[in-house]
Tab-separated table of C-alpha atoms in Angstrom:
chain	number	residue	atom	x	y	z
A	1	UNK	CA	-50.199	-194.440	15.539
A	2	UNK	CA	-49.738	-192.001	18.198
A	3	UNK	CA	-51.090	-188.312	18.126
A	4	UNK	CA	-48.930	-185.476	17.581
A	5	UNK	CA	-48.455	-183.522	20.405
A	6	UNK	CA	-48.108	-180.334	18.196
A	7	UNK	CA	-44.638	-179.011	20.114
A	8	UNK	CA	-43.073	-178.843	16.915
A	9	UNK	CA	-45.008	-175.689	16.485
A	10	UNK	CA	-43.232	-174.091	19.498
A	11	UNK	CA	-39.298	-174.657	18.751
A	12	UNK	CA	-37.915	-172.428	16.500
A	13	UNK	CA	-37.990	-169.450	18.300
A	14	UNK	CA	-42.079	-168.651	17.823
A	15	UNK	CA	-42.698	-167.926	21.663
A	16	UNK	CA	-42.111	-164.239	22.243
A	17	UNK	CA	-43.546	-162.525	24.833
A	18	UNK	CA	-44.091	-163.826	28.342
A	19	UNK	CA	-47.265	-164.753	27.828
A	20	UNK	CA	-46.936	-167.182	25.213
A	21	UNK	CA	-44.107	-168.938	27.393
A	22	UNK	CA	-46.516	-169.119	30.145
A	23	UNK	CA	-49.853	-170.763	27.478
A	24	UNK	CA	-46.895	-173.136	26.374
A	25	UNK	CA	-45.351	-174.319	29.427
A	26	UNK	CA	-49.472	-174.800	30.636
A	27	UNK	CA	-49.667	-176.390	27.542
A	28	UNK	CA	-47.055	-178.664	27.659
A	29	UNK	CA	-48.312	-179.426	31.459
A	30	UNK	CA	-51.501	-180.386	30.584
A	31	UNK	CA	-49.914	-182.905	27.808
A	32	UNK	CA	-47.670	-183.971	30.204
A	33	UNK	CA	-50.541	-184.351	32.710
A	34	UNK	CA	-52.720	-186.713	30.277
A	35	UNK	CA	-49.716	-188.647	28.737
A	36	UNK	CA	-49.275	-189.981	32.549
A	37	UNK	CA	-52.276	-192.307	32.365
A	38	UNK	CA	-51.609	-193.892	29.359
A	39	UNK	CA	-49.942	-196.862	29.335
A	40	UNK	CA	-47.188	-198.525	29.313
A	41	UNK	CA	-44.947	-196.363	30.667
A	42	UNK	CA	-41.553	-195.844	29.311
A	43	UNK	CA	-39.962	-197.697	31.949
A	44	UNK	CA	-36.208	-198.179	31.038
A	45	UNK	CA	-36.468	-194.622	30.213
A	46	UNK	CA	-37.663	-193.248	33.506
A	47	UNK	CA	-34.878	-195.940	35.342
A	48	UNK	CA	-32.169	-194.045	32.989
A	49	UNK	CA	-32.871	-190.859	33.955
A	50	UNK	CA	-33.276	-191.662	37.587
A	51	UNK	CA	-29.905	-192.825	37.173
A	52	UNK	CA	-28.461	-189.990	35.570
A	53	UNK	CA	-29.894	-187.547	37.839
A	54	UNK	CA	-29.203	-189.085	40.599
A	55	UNK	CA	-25.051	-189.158	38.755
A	56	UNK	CA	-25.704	-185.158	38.597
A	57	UNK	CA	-26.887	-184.373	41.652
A	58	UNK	CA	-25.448	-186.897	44.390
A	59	UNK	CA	-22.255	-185.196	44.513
A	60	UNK	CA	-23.495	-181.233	44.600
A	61	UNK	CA	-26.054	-181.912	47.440
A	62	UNK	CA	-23.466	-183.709	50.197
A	63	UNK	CA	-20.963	-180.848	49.426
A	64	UNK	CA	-24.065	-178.582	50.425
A	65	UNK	CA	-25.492	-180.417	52.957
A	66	UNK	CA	-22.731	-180.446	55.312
A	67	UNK	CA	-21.652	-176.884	55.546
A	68	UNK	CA	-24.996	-175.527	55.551
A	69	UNK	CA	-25.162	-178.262	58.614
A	70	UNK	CA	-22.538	-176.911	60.609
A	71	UNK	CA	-23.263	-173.268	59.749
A	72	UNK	CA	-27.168	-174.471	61.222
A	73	UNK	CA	-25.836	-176.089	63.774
A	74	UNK	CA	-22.897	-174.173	65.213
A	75	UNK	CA	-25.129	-170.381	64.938
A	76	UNK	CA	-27.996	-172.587	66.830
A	77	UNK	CA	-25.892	-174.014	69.789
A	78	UNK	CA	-23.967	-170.216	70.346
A	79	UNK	CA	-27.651	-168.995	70.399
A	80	UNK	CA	-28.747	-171.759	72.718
A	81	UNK	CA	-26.363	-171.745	75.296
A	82	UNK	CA	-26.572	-167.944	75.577
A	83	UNK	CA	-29.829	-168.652	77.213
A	84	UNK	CA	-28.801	-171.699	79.238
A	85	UNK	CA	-30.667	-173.981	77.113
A	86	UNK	CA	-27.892	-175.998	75.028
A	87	UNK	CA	-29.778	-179.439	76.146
A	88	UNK	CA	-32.536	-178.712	73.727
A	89	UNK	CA	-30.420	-178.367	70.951
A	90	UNK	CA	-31.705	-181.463	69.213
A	91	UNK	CA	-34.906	-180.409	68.466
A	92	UNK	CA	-33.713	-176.724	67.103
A	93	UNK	CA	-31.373	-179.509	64.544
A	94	UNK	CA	-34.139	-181.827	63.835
A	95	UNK	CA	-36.756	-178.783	63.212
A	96	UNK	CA	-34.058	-176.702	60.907
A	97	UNK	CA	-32.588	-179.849	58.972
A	98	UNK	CA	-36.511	-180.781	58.311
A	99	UNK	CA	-38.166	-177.539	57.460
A	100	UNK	CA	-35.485	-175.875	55.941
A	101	UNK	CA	-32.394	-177.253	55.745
A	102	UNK	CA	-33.561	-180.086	53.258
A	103	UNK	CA	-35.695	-178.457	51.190
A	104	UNK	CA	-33.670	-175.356	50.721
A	105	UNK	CA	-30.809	-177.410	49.569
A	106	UNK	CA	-33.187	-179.607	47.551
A	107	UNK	CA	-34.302	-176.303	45.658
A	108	UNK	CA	-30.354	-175.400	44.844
A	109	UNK	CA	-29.641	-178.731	44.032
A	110	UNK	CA	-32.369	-179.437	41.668
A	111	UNK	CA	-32.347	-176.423	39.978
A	112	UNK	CA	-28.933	-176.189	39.736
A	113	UNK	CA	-27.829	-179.289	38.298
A	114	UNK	CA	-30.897	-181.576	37.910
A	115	UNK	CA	-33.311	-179.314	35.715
A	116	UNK	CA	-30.272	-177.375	34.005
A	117	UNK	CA	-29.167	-181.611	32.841
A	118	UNK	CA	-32.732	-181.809	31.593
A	119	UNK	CA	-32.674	-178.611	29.527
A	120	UNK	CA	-29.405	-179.353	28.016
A	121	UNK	CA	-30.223	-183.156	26.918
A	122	UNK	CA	-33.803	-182.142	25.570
A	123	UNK	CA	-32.217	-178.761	23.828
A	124	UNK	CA	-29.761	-180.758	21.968
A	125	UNK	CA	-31.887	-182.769	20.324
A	126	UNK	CA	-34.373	-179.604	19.660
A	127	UNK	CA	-32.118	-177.771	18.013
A	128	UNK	CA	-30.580	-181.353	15.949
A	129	UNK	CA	-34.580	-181.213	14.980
A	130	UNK	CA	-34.570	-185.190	16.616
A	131	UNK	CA	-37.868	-184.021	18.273
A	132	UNK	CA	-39.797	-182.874	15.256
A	133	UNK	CA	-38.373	-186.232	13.058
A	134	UNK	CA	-40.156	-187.951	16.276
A	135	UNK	CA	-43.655	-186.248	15.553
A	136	UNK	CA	-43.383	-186.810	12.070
A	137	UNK	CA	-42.555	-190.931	12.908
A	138	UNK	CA	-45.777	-190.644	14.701
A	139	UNK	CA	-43.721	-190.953	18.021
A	140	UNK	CA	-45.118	-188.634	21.132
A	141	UNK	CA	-42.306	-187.061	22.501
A	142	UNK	CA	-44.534	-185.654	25.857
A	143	UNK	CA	-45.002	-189.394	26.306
A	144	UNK	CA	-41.895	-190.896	25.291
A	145	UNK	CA	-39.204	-188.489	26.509
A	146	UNK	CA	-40.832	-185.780	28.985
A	147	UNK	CA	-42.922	-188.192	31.289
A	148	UNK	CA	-39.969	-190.638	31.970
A	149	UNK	CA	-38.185	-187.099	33.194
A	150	UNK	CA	-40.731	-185.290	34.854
A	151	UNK	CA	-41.598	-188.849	37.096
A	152	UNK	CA	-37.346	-189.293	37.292
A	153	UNK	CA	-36.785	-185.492	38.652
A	154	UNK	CA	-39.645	-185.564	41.008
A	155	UNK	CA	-38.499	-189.299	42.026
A	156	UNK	CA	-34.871	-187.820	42.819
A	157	UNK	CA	-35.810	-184.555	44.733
A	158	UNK	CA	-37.795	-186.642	47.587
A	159	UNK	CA	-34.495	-188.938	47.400
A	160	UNK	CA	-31.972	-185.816	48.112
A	161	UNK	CA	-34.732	-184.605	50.815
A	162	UNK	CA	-34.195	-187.297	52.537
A	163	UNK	CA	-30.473	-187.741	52.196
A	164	UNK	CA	-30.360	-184.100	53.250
A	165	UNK	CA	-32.339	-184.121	56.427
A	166	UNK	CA	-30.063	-187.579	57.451
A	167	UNK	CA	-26.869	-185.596	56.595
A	168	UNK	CA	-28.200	-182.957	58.760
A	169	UNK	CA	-29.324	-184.536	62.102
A	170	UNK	CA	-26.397	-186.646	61.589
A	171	UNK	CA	-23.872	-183.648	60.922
A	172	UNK	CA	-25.692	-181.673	63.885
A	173	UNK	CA	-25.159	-184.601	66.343
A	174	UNK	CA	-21.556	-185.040	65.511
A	175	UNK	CA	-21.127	-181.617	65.635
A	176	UNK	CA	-22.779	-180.549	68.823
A	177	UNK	CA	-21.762	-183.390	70.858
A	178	UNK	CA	-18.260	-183.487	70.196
A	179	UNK	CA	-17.071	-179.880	68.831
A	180	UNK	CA	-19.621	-177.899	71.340
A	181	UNK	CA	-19.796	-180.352	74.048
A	182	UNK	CA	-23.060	-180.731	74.716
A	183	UNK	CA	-24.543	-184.155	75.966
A	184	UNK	CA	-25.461	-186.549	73.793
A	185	UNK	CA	-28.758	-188.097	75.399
A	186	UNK	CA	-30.248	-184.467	75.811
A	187	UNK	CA	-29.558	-184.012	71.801
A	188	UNK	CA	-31.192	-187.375	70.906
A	189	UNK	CA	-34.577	-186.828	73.715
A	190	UNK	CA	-35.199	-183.890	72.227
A	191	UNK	CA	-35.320	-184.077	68.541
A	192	UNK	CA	-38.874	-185.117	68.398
A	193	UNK	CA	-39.721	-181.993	70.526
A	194	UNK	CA	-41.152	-179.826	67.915
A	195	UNK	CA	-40.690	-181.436	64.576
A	196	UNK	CA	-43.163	-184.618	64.477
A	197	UNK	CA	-44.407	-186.441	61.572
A	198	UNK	CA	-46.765	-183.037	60.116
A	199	UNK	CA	-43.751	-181.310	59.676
A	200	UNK	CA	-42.203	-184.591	57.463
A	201	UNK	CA	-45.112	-184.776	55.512
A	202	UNK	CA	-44.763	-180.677	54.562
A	203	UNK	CA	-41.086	-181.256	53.706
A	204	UNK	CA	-41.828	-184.426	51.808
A	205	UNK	CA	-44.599	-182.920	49.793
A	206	UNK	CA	-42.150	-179.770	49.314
A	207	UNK	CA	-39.502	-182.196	47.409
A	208	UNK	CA	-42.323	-183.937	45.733
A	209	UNK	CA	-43.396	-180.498	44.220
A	210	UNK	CA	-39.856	-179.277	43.543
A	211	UNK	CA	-39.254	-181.805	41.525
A	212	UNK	CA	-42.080	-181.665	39.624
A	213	UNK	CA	-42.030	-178.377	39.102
A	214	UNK	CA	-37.734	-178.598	38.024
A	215	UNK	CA	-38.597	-181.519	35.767
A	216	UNK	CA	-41.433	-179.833	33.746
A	217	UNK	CA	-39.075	-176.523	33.515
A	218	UNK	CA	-36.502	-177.989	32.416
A	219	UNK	CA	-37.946	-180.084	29.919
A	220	UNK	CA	-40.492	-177.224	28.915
A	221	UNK	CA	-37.393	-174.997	27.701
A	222	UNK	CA	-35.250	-177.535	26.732
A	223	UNK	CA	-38.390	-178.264	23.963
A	224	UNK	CA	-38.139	-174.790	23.261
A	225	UNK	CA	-35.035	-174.077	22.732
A	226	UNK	CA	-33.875	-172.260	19.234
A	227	UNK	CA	-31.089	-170.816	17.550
A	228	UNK	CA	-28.482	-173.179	18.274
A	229	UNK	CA	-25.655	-173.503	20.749
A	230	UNK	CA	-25.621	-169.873	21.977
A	231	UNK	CA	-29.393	-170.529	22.141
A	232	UNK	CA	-29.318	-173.712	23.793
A	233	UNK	CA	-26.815	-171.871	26.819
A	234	UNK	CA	-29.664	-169.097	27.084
A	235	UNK	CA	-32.138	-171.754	27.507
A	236	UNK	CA	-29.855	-173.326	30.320
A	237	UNK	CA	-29.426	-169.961	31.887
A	238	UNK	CA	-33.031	-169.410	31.779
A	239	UNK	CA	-33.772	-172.594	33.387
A	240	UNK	CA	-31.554	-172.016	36.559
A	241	UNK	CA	-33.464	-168.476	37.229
A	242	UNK	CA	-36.982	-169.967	36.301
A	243	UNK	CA	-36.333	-172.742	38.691
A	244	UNK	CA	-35.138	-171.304	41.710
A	245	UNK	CA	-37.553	-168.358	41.606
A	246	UNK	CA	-40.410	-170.835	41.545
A	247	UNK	CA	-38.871	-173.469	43.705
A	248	UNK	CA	-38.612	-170.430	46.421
A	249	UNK	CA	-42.026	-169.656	45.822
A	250	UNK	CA	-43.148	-172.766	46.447
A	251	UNK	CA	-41.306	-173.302	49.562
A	252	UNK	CA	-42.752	-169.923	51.206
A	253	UNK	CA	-46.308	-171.097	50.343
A	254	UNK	CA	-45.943	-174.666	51.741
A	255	UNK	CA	-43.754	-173.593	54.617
A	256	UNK	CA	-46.768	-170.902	55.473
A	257	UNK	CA	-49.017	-174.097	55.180
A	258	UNK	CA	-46.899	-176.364	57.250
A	259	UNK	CA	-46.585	-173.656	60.389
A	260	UNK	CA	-50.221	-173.286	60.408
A	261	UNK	CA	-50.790	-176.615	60.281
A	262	UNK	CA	-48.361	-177.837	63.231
A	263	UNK	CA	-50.044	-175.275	64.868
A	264	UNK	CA	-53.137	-176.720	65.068
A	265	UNK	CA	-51.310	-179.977	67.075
């Protein structure tokens, strides 16, 4: 029979002040943190909610991704060629789609629509009181519903980092060879001439936290959330600003880290 997890004692409105949200999300973390090495993993779970995700979030970050492209691309090139140096434009695309461009829309996206889904799913049953008749079957729901979502989120933001910084170089090259004239072969020799594999590795480990971070948000005050629907749509609301404050955060601290590493090459 598996453990209770005890999260029954924080639904129903009991957190307060800040400081018990913070002990119960650190809580919750460090459940979350030991219910990964225990095994068997709820697999069909975690290839659901990859799925679903991956539903909720496909369509939001292409209809980001390619404006915030252009706008990159097209202030980039008009800055470029004031200087005379338009044939370098490729590596000014491949350095802004990697650093920022794919992360940045990775923290909208996923806090936006991909932690926000999470909240909602895990709220509704909260506040139906499906999460306390699991502790009382003996049923962990850290193990058997957050894990599965946590992995799936963090799974899905690396995905949409990637699909971003493809949209991007992609959308830059179309865009600057064809709509701002600039040759193709000087776009495509330079892309590699400041953004190297350091600077993947920061943006990959960037998604890798975001998600992580959106995922255990998400399903931290969706577990928490009380007083019914209107309190369920707080608990949405709250996730959004939680997220993309943090997400930020992150991305300042790791984008610190990643210019002071590169500049060690």
């Amino acid at each position: 029979m598996t453990t209770s997890t005890g999260l029954g004692s924080y639904v129903g409105g009991q957190l307060r002040g800040p400081l018990e949200h913070v002990g119960g999300f650190a809580r919750m973390c460090s459940l979350t943190g030991k219910a990964l090495f225990r095994w068997p993993l709820e697999s069909r779970e975690l290839v659901v909610q990859c799925w679903f995700l991956l539903r909720v979030t496909i369509l939001p970050t292409m209809t980001a991704a390619i404006p915030l492209t252009v706008l990159l691309t097209f202030t980039l090139n008009v800055l470029l060629a004031e200087f005379g140096a338009a044939d370098i434009s490729g590596a000014g695309a491949a350095l802004g789609a990697v650093t920022q461009l794919g992360p940045l829309t990775t923290v909208l996206v996923v806090a936006g629509t991909g932690s926000t889904a999470i909240c909602a799913e895990l709220g509704a049953r909260t506040i139906r009181e499906e999460i306390d008749a699991l502790e009382v079957m003996g049923v962990d729901p850290i193990r058997r519903l957050v894990v599965p979502r946590v992995l799936a989120a963090t799974f899905v933001a690396t995905l949409l980092n990637g699909l971003v910084i493809i949209v991007g170089l992609v959308g830059s090259f179309v865009f600057t060879v064809y709509f701002q004239h600039v040759s193709g072969g000087a776009f495509l020799s330079t892309l590699t001439l400041v953004t190297g594999l350091p600077e993947v590795v920061i943006a990959t480990v960037k998604a890798v936290s975001f998600g992580l971070i959106a995922g255990l948000v998400g399903c931290y005050r969706g577990l928490t959330a009380s007083g019914g629907p209107k309190g369920l749509g707080t608990a949405v609301n709250e996730t959004v600003v939680l997220c993309v404050i943090a997400l930020f955060a992150v991305n300042v601290i790791l984008t610190t880290i990643g210019v002071r590493f590169g500049s060690g090459r």
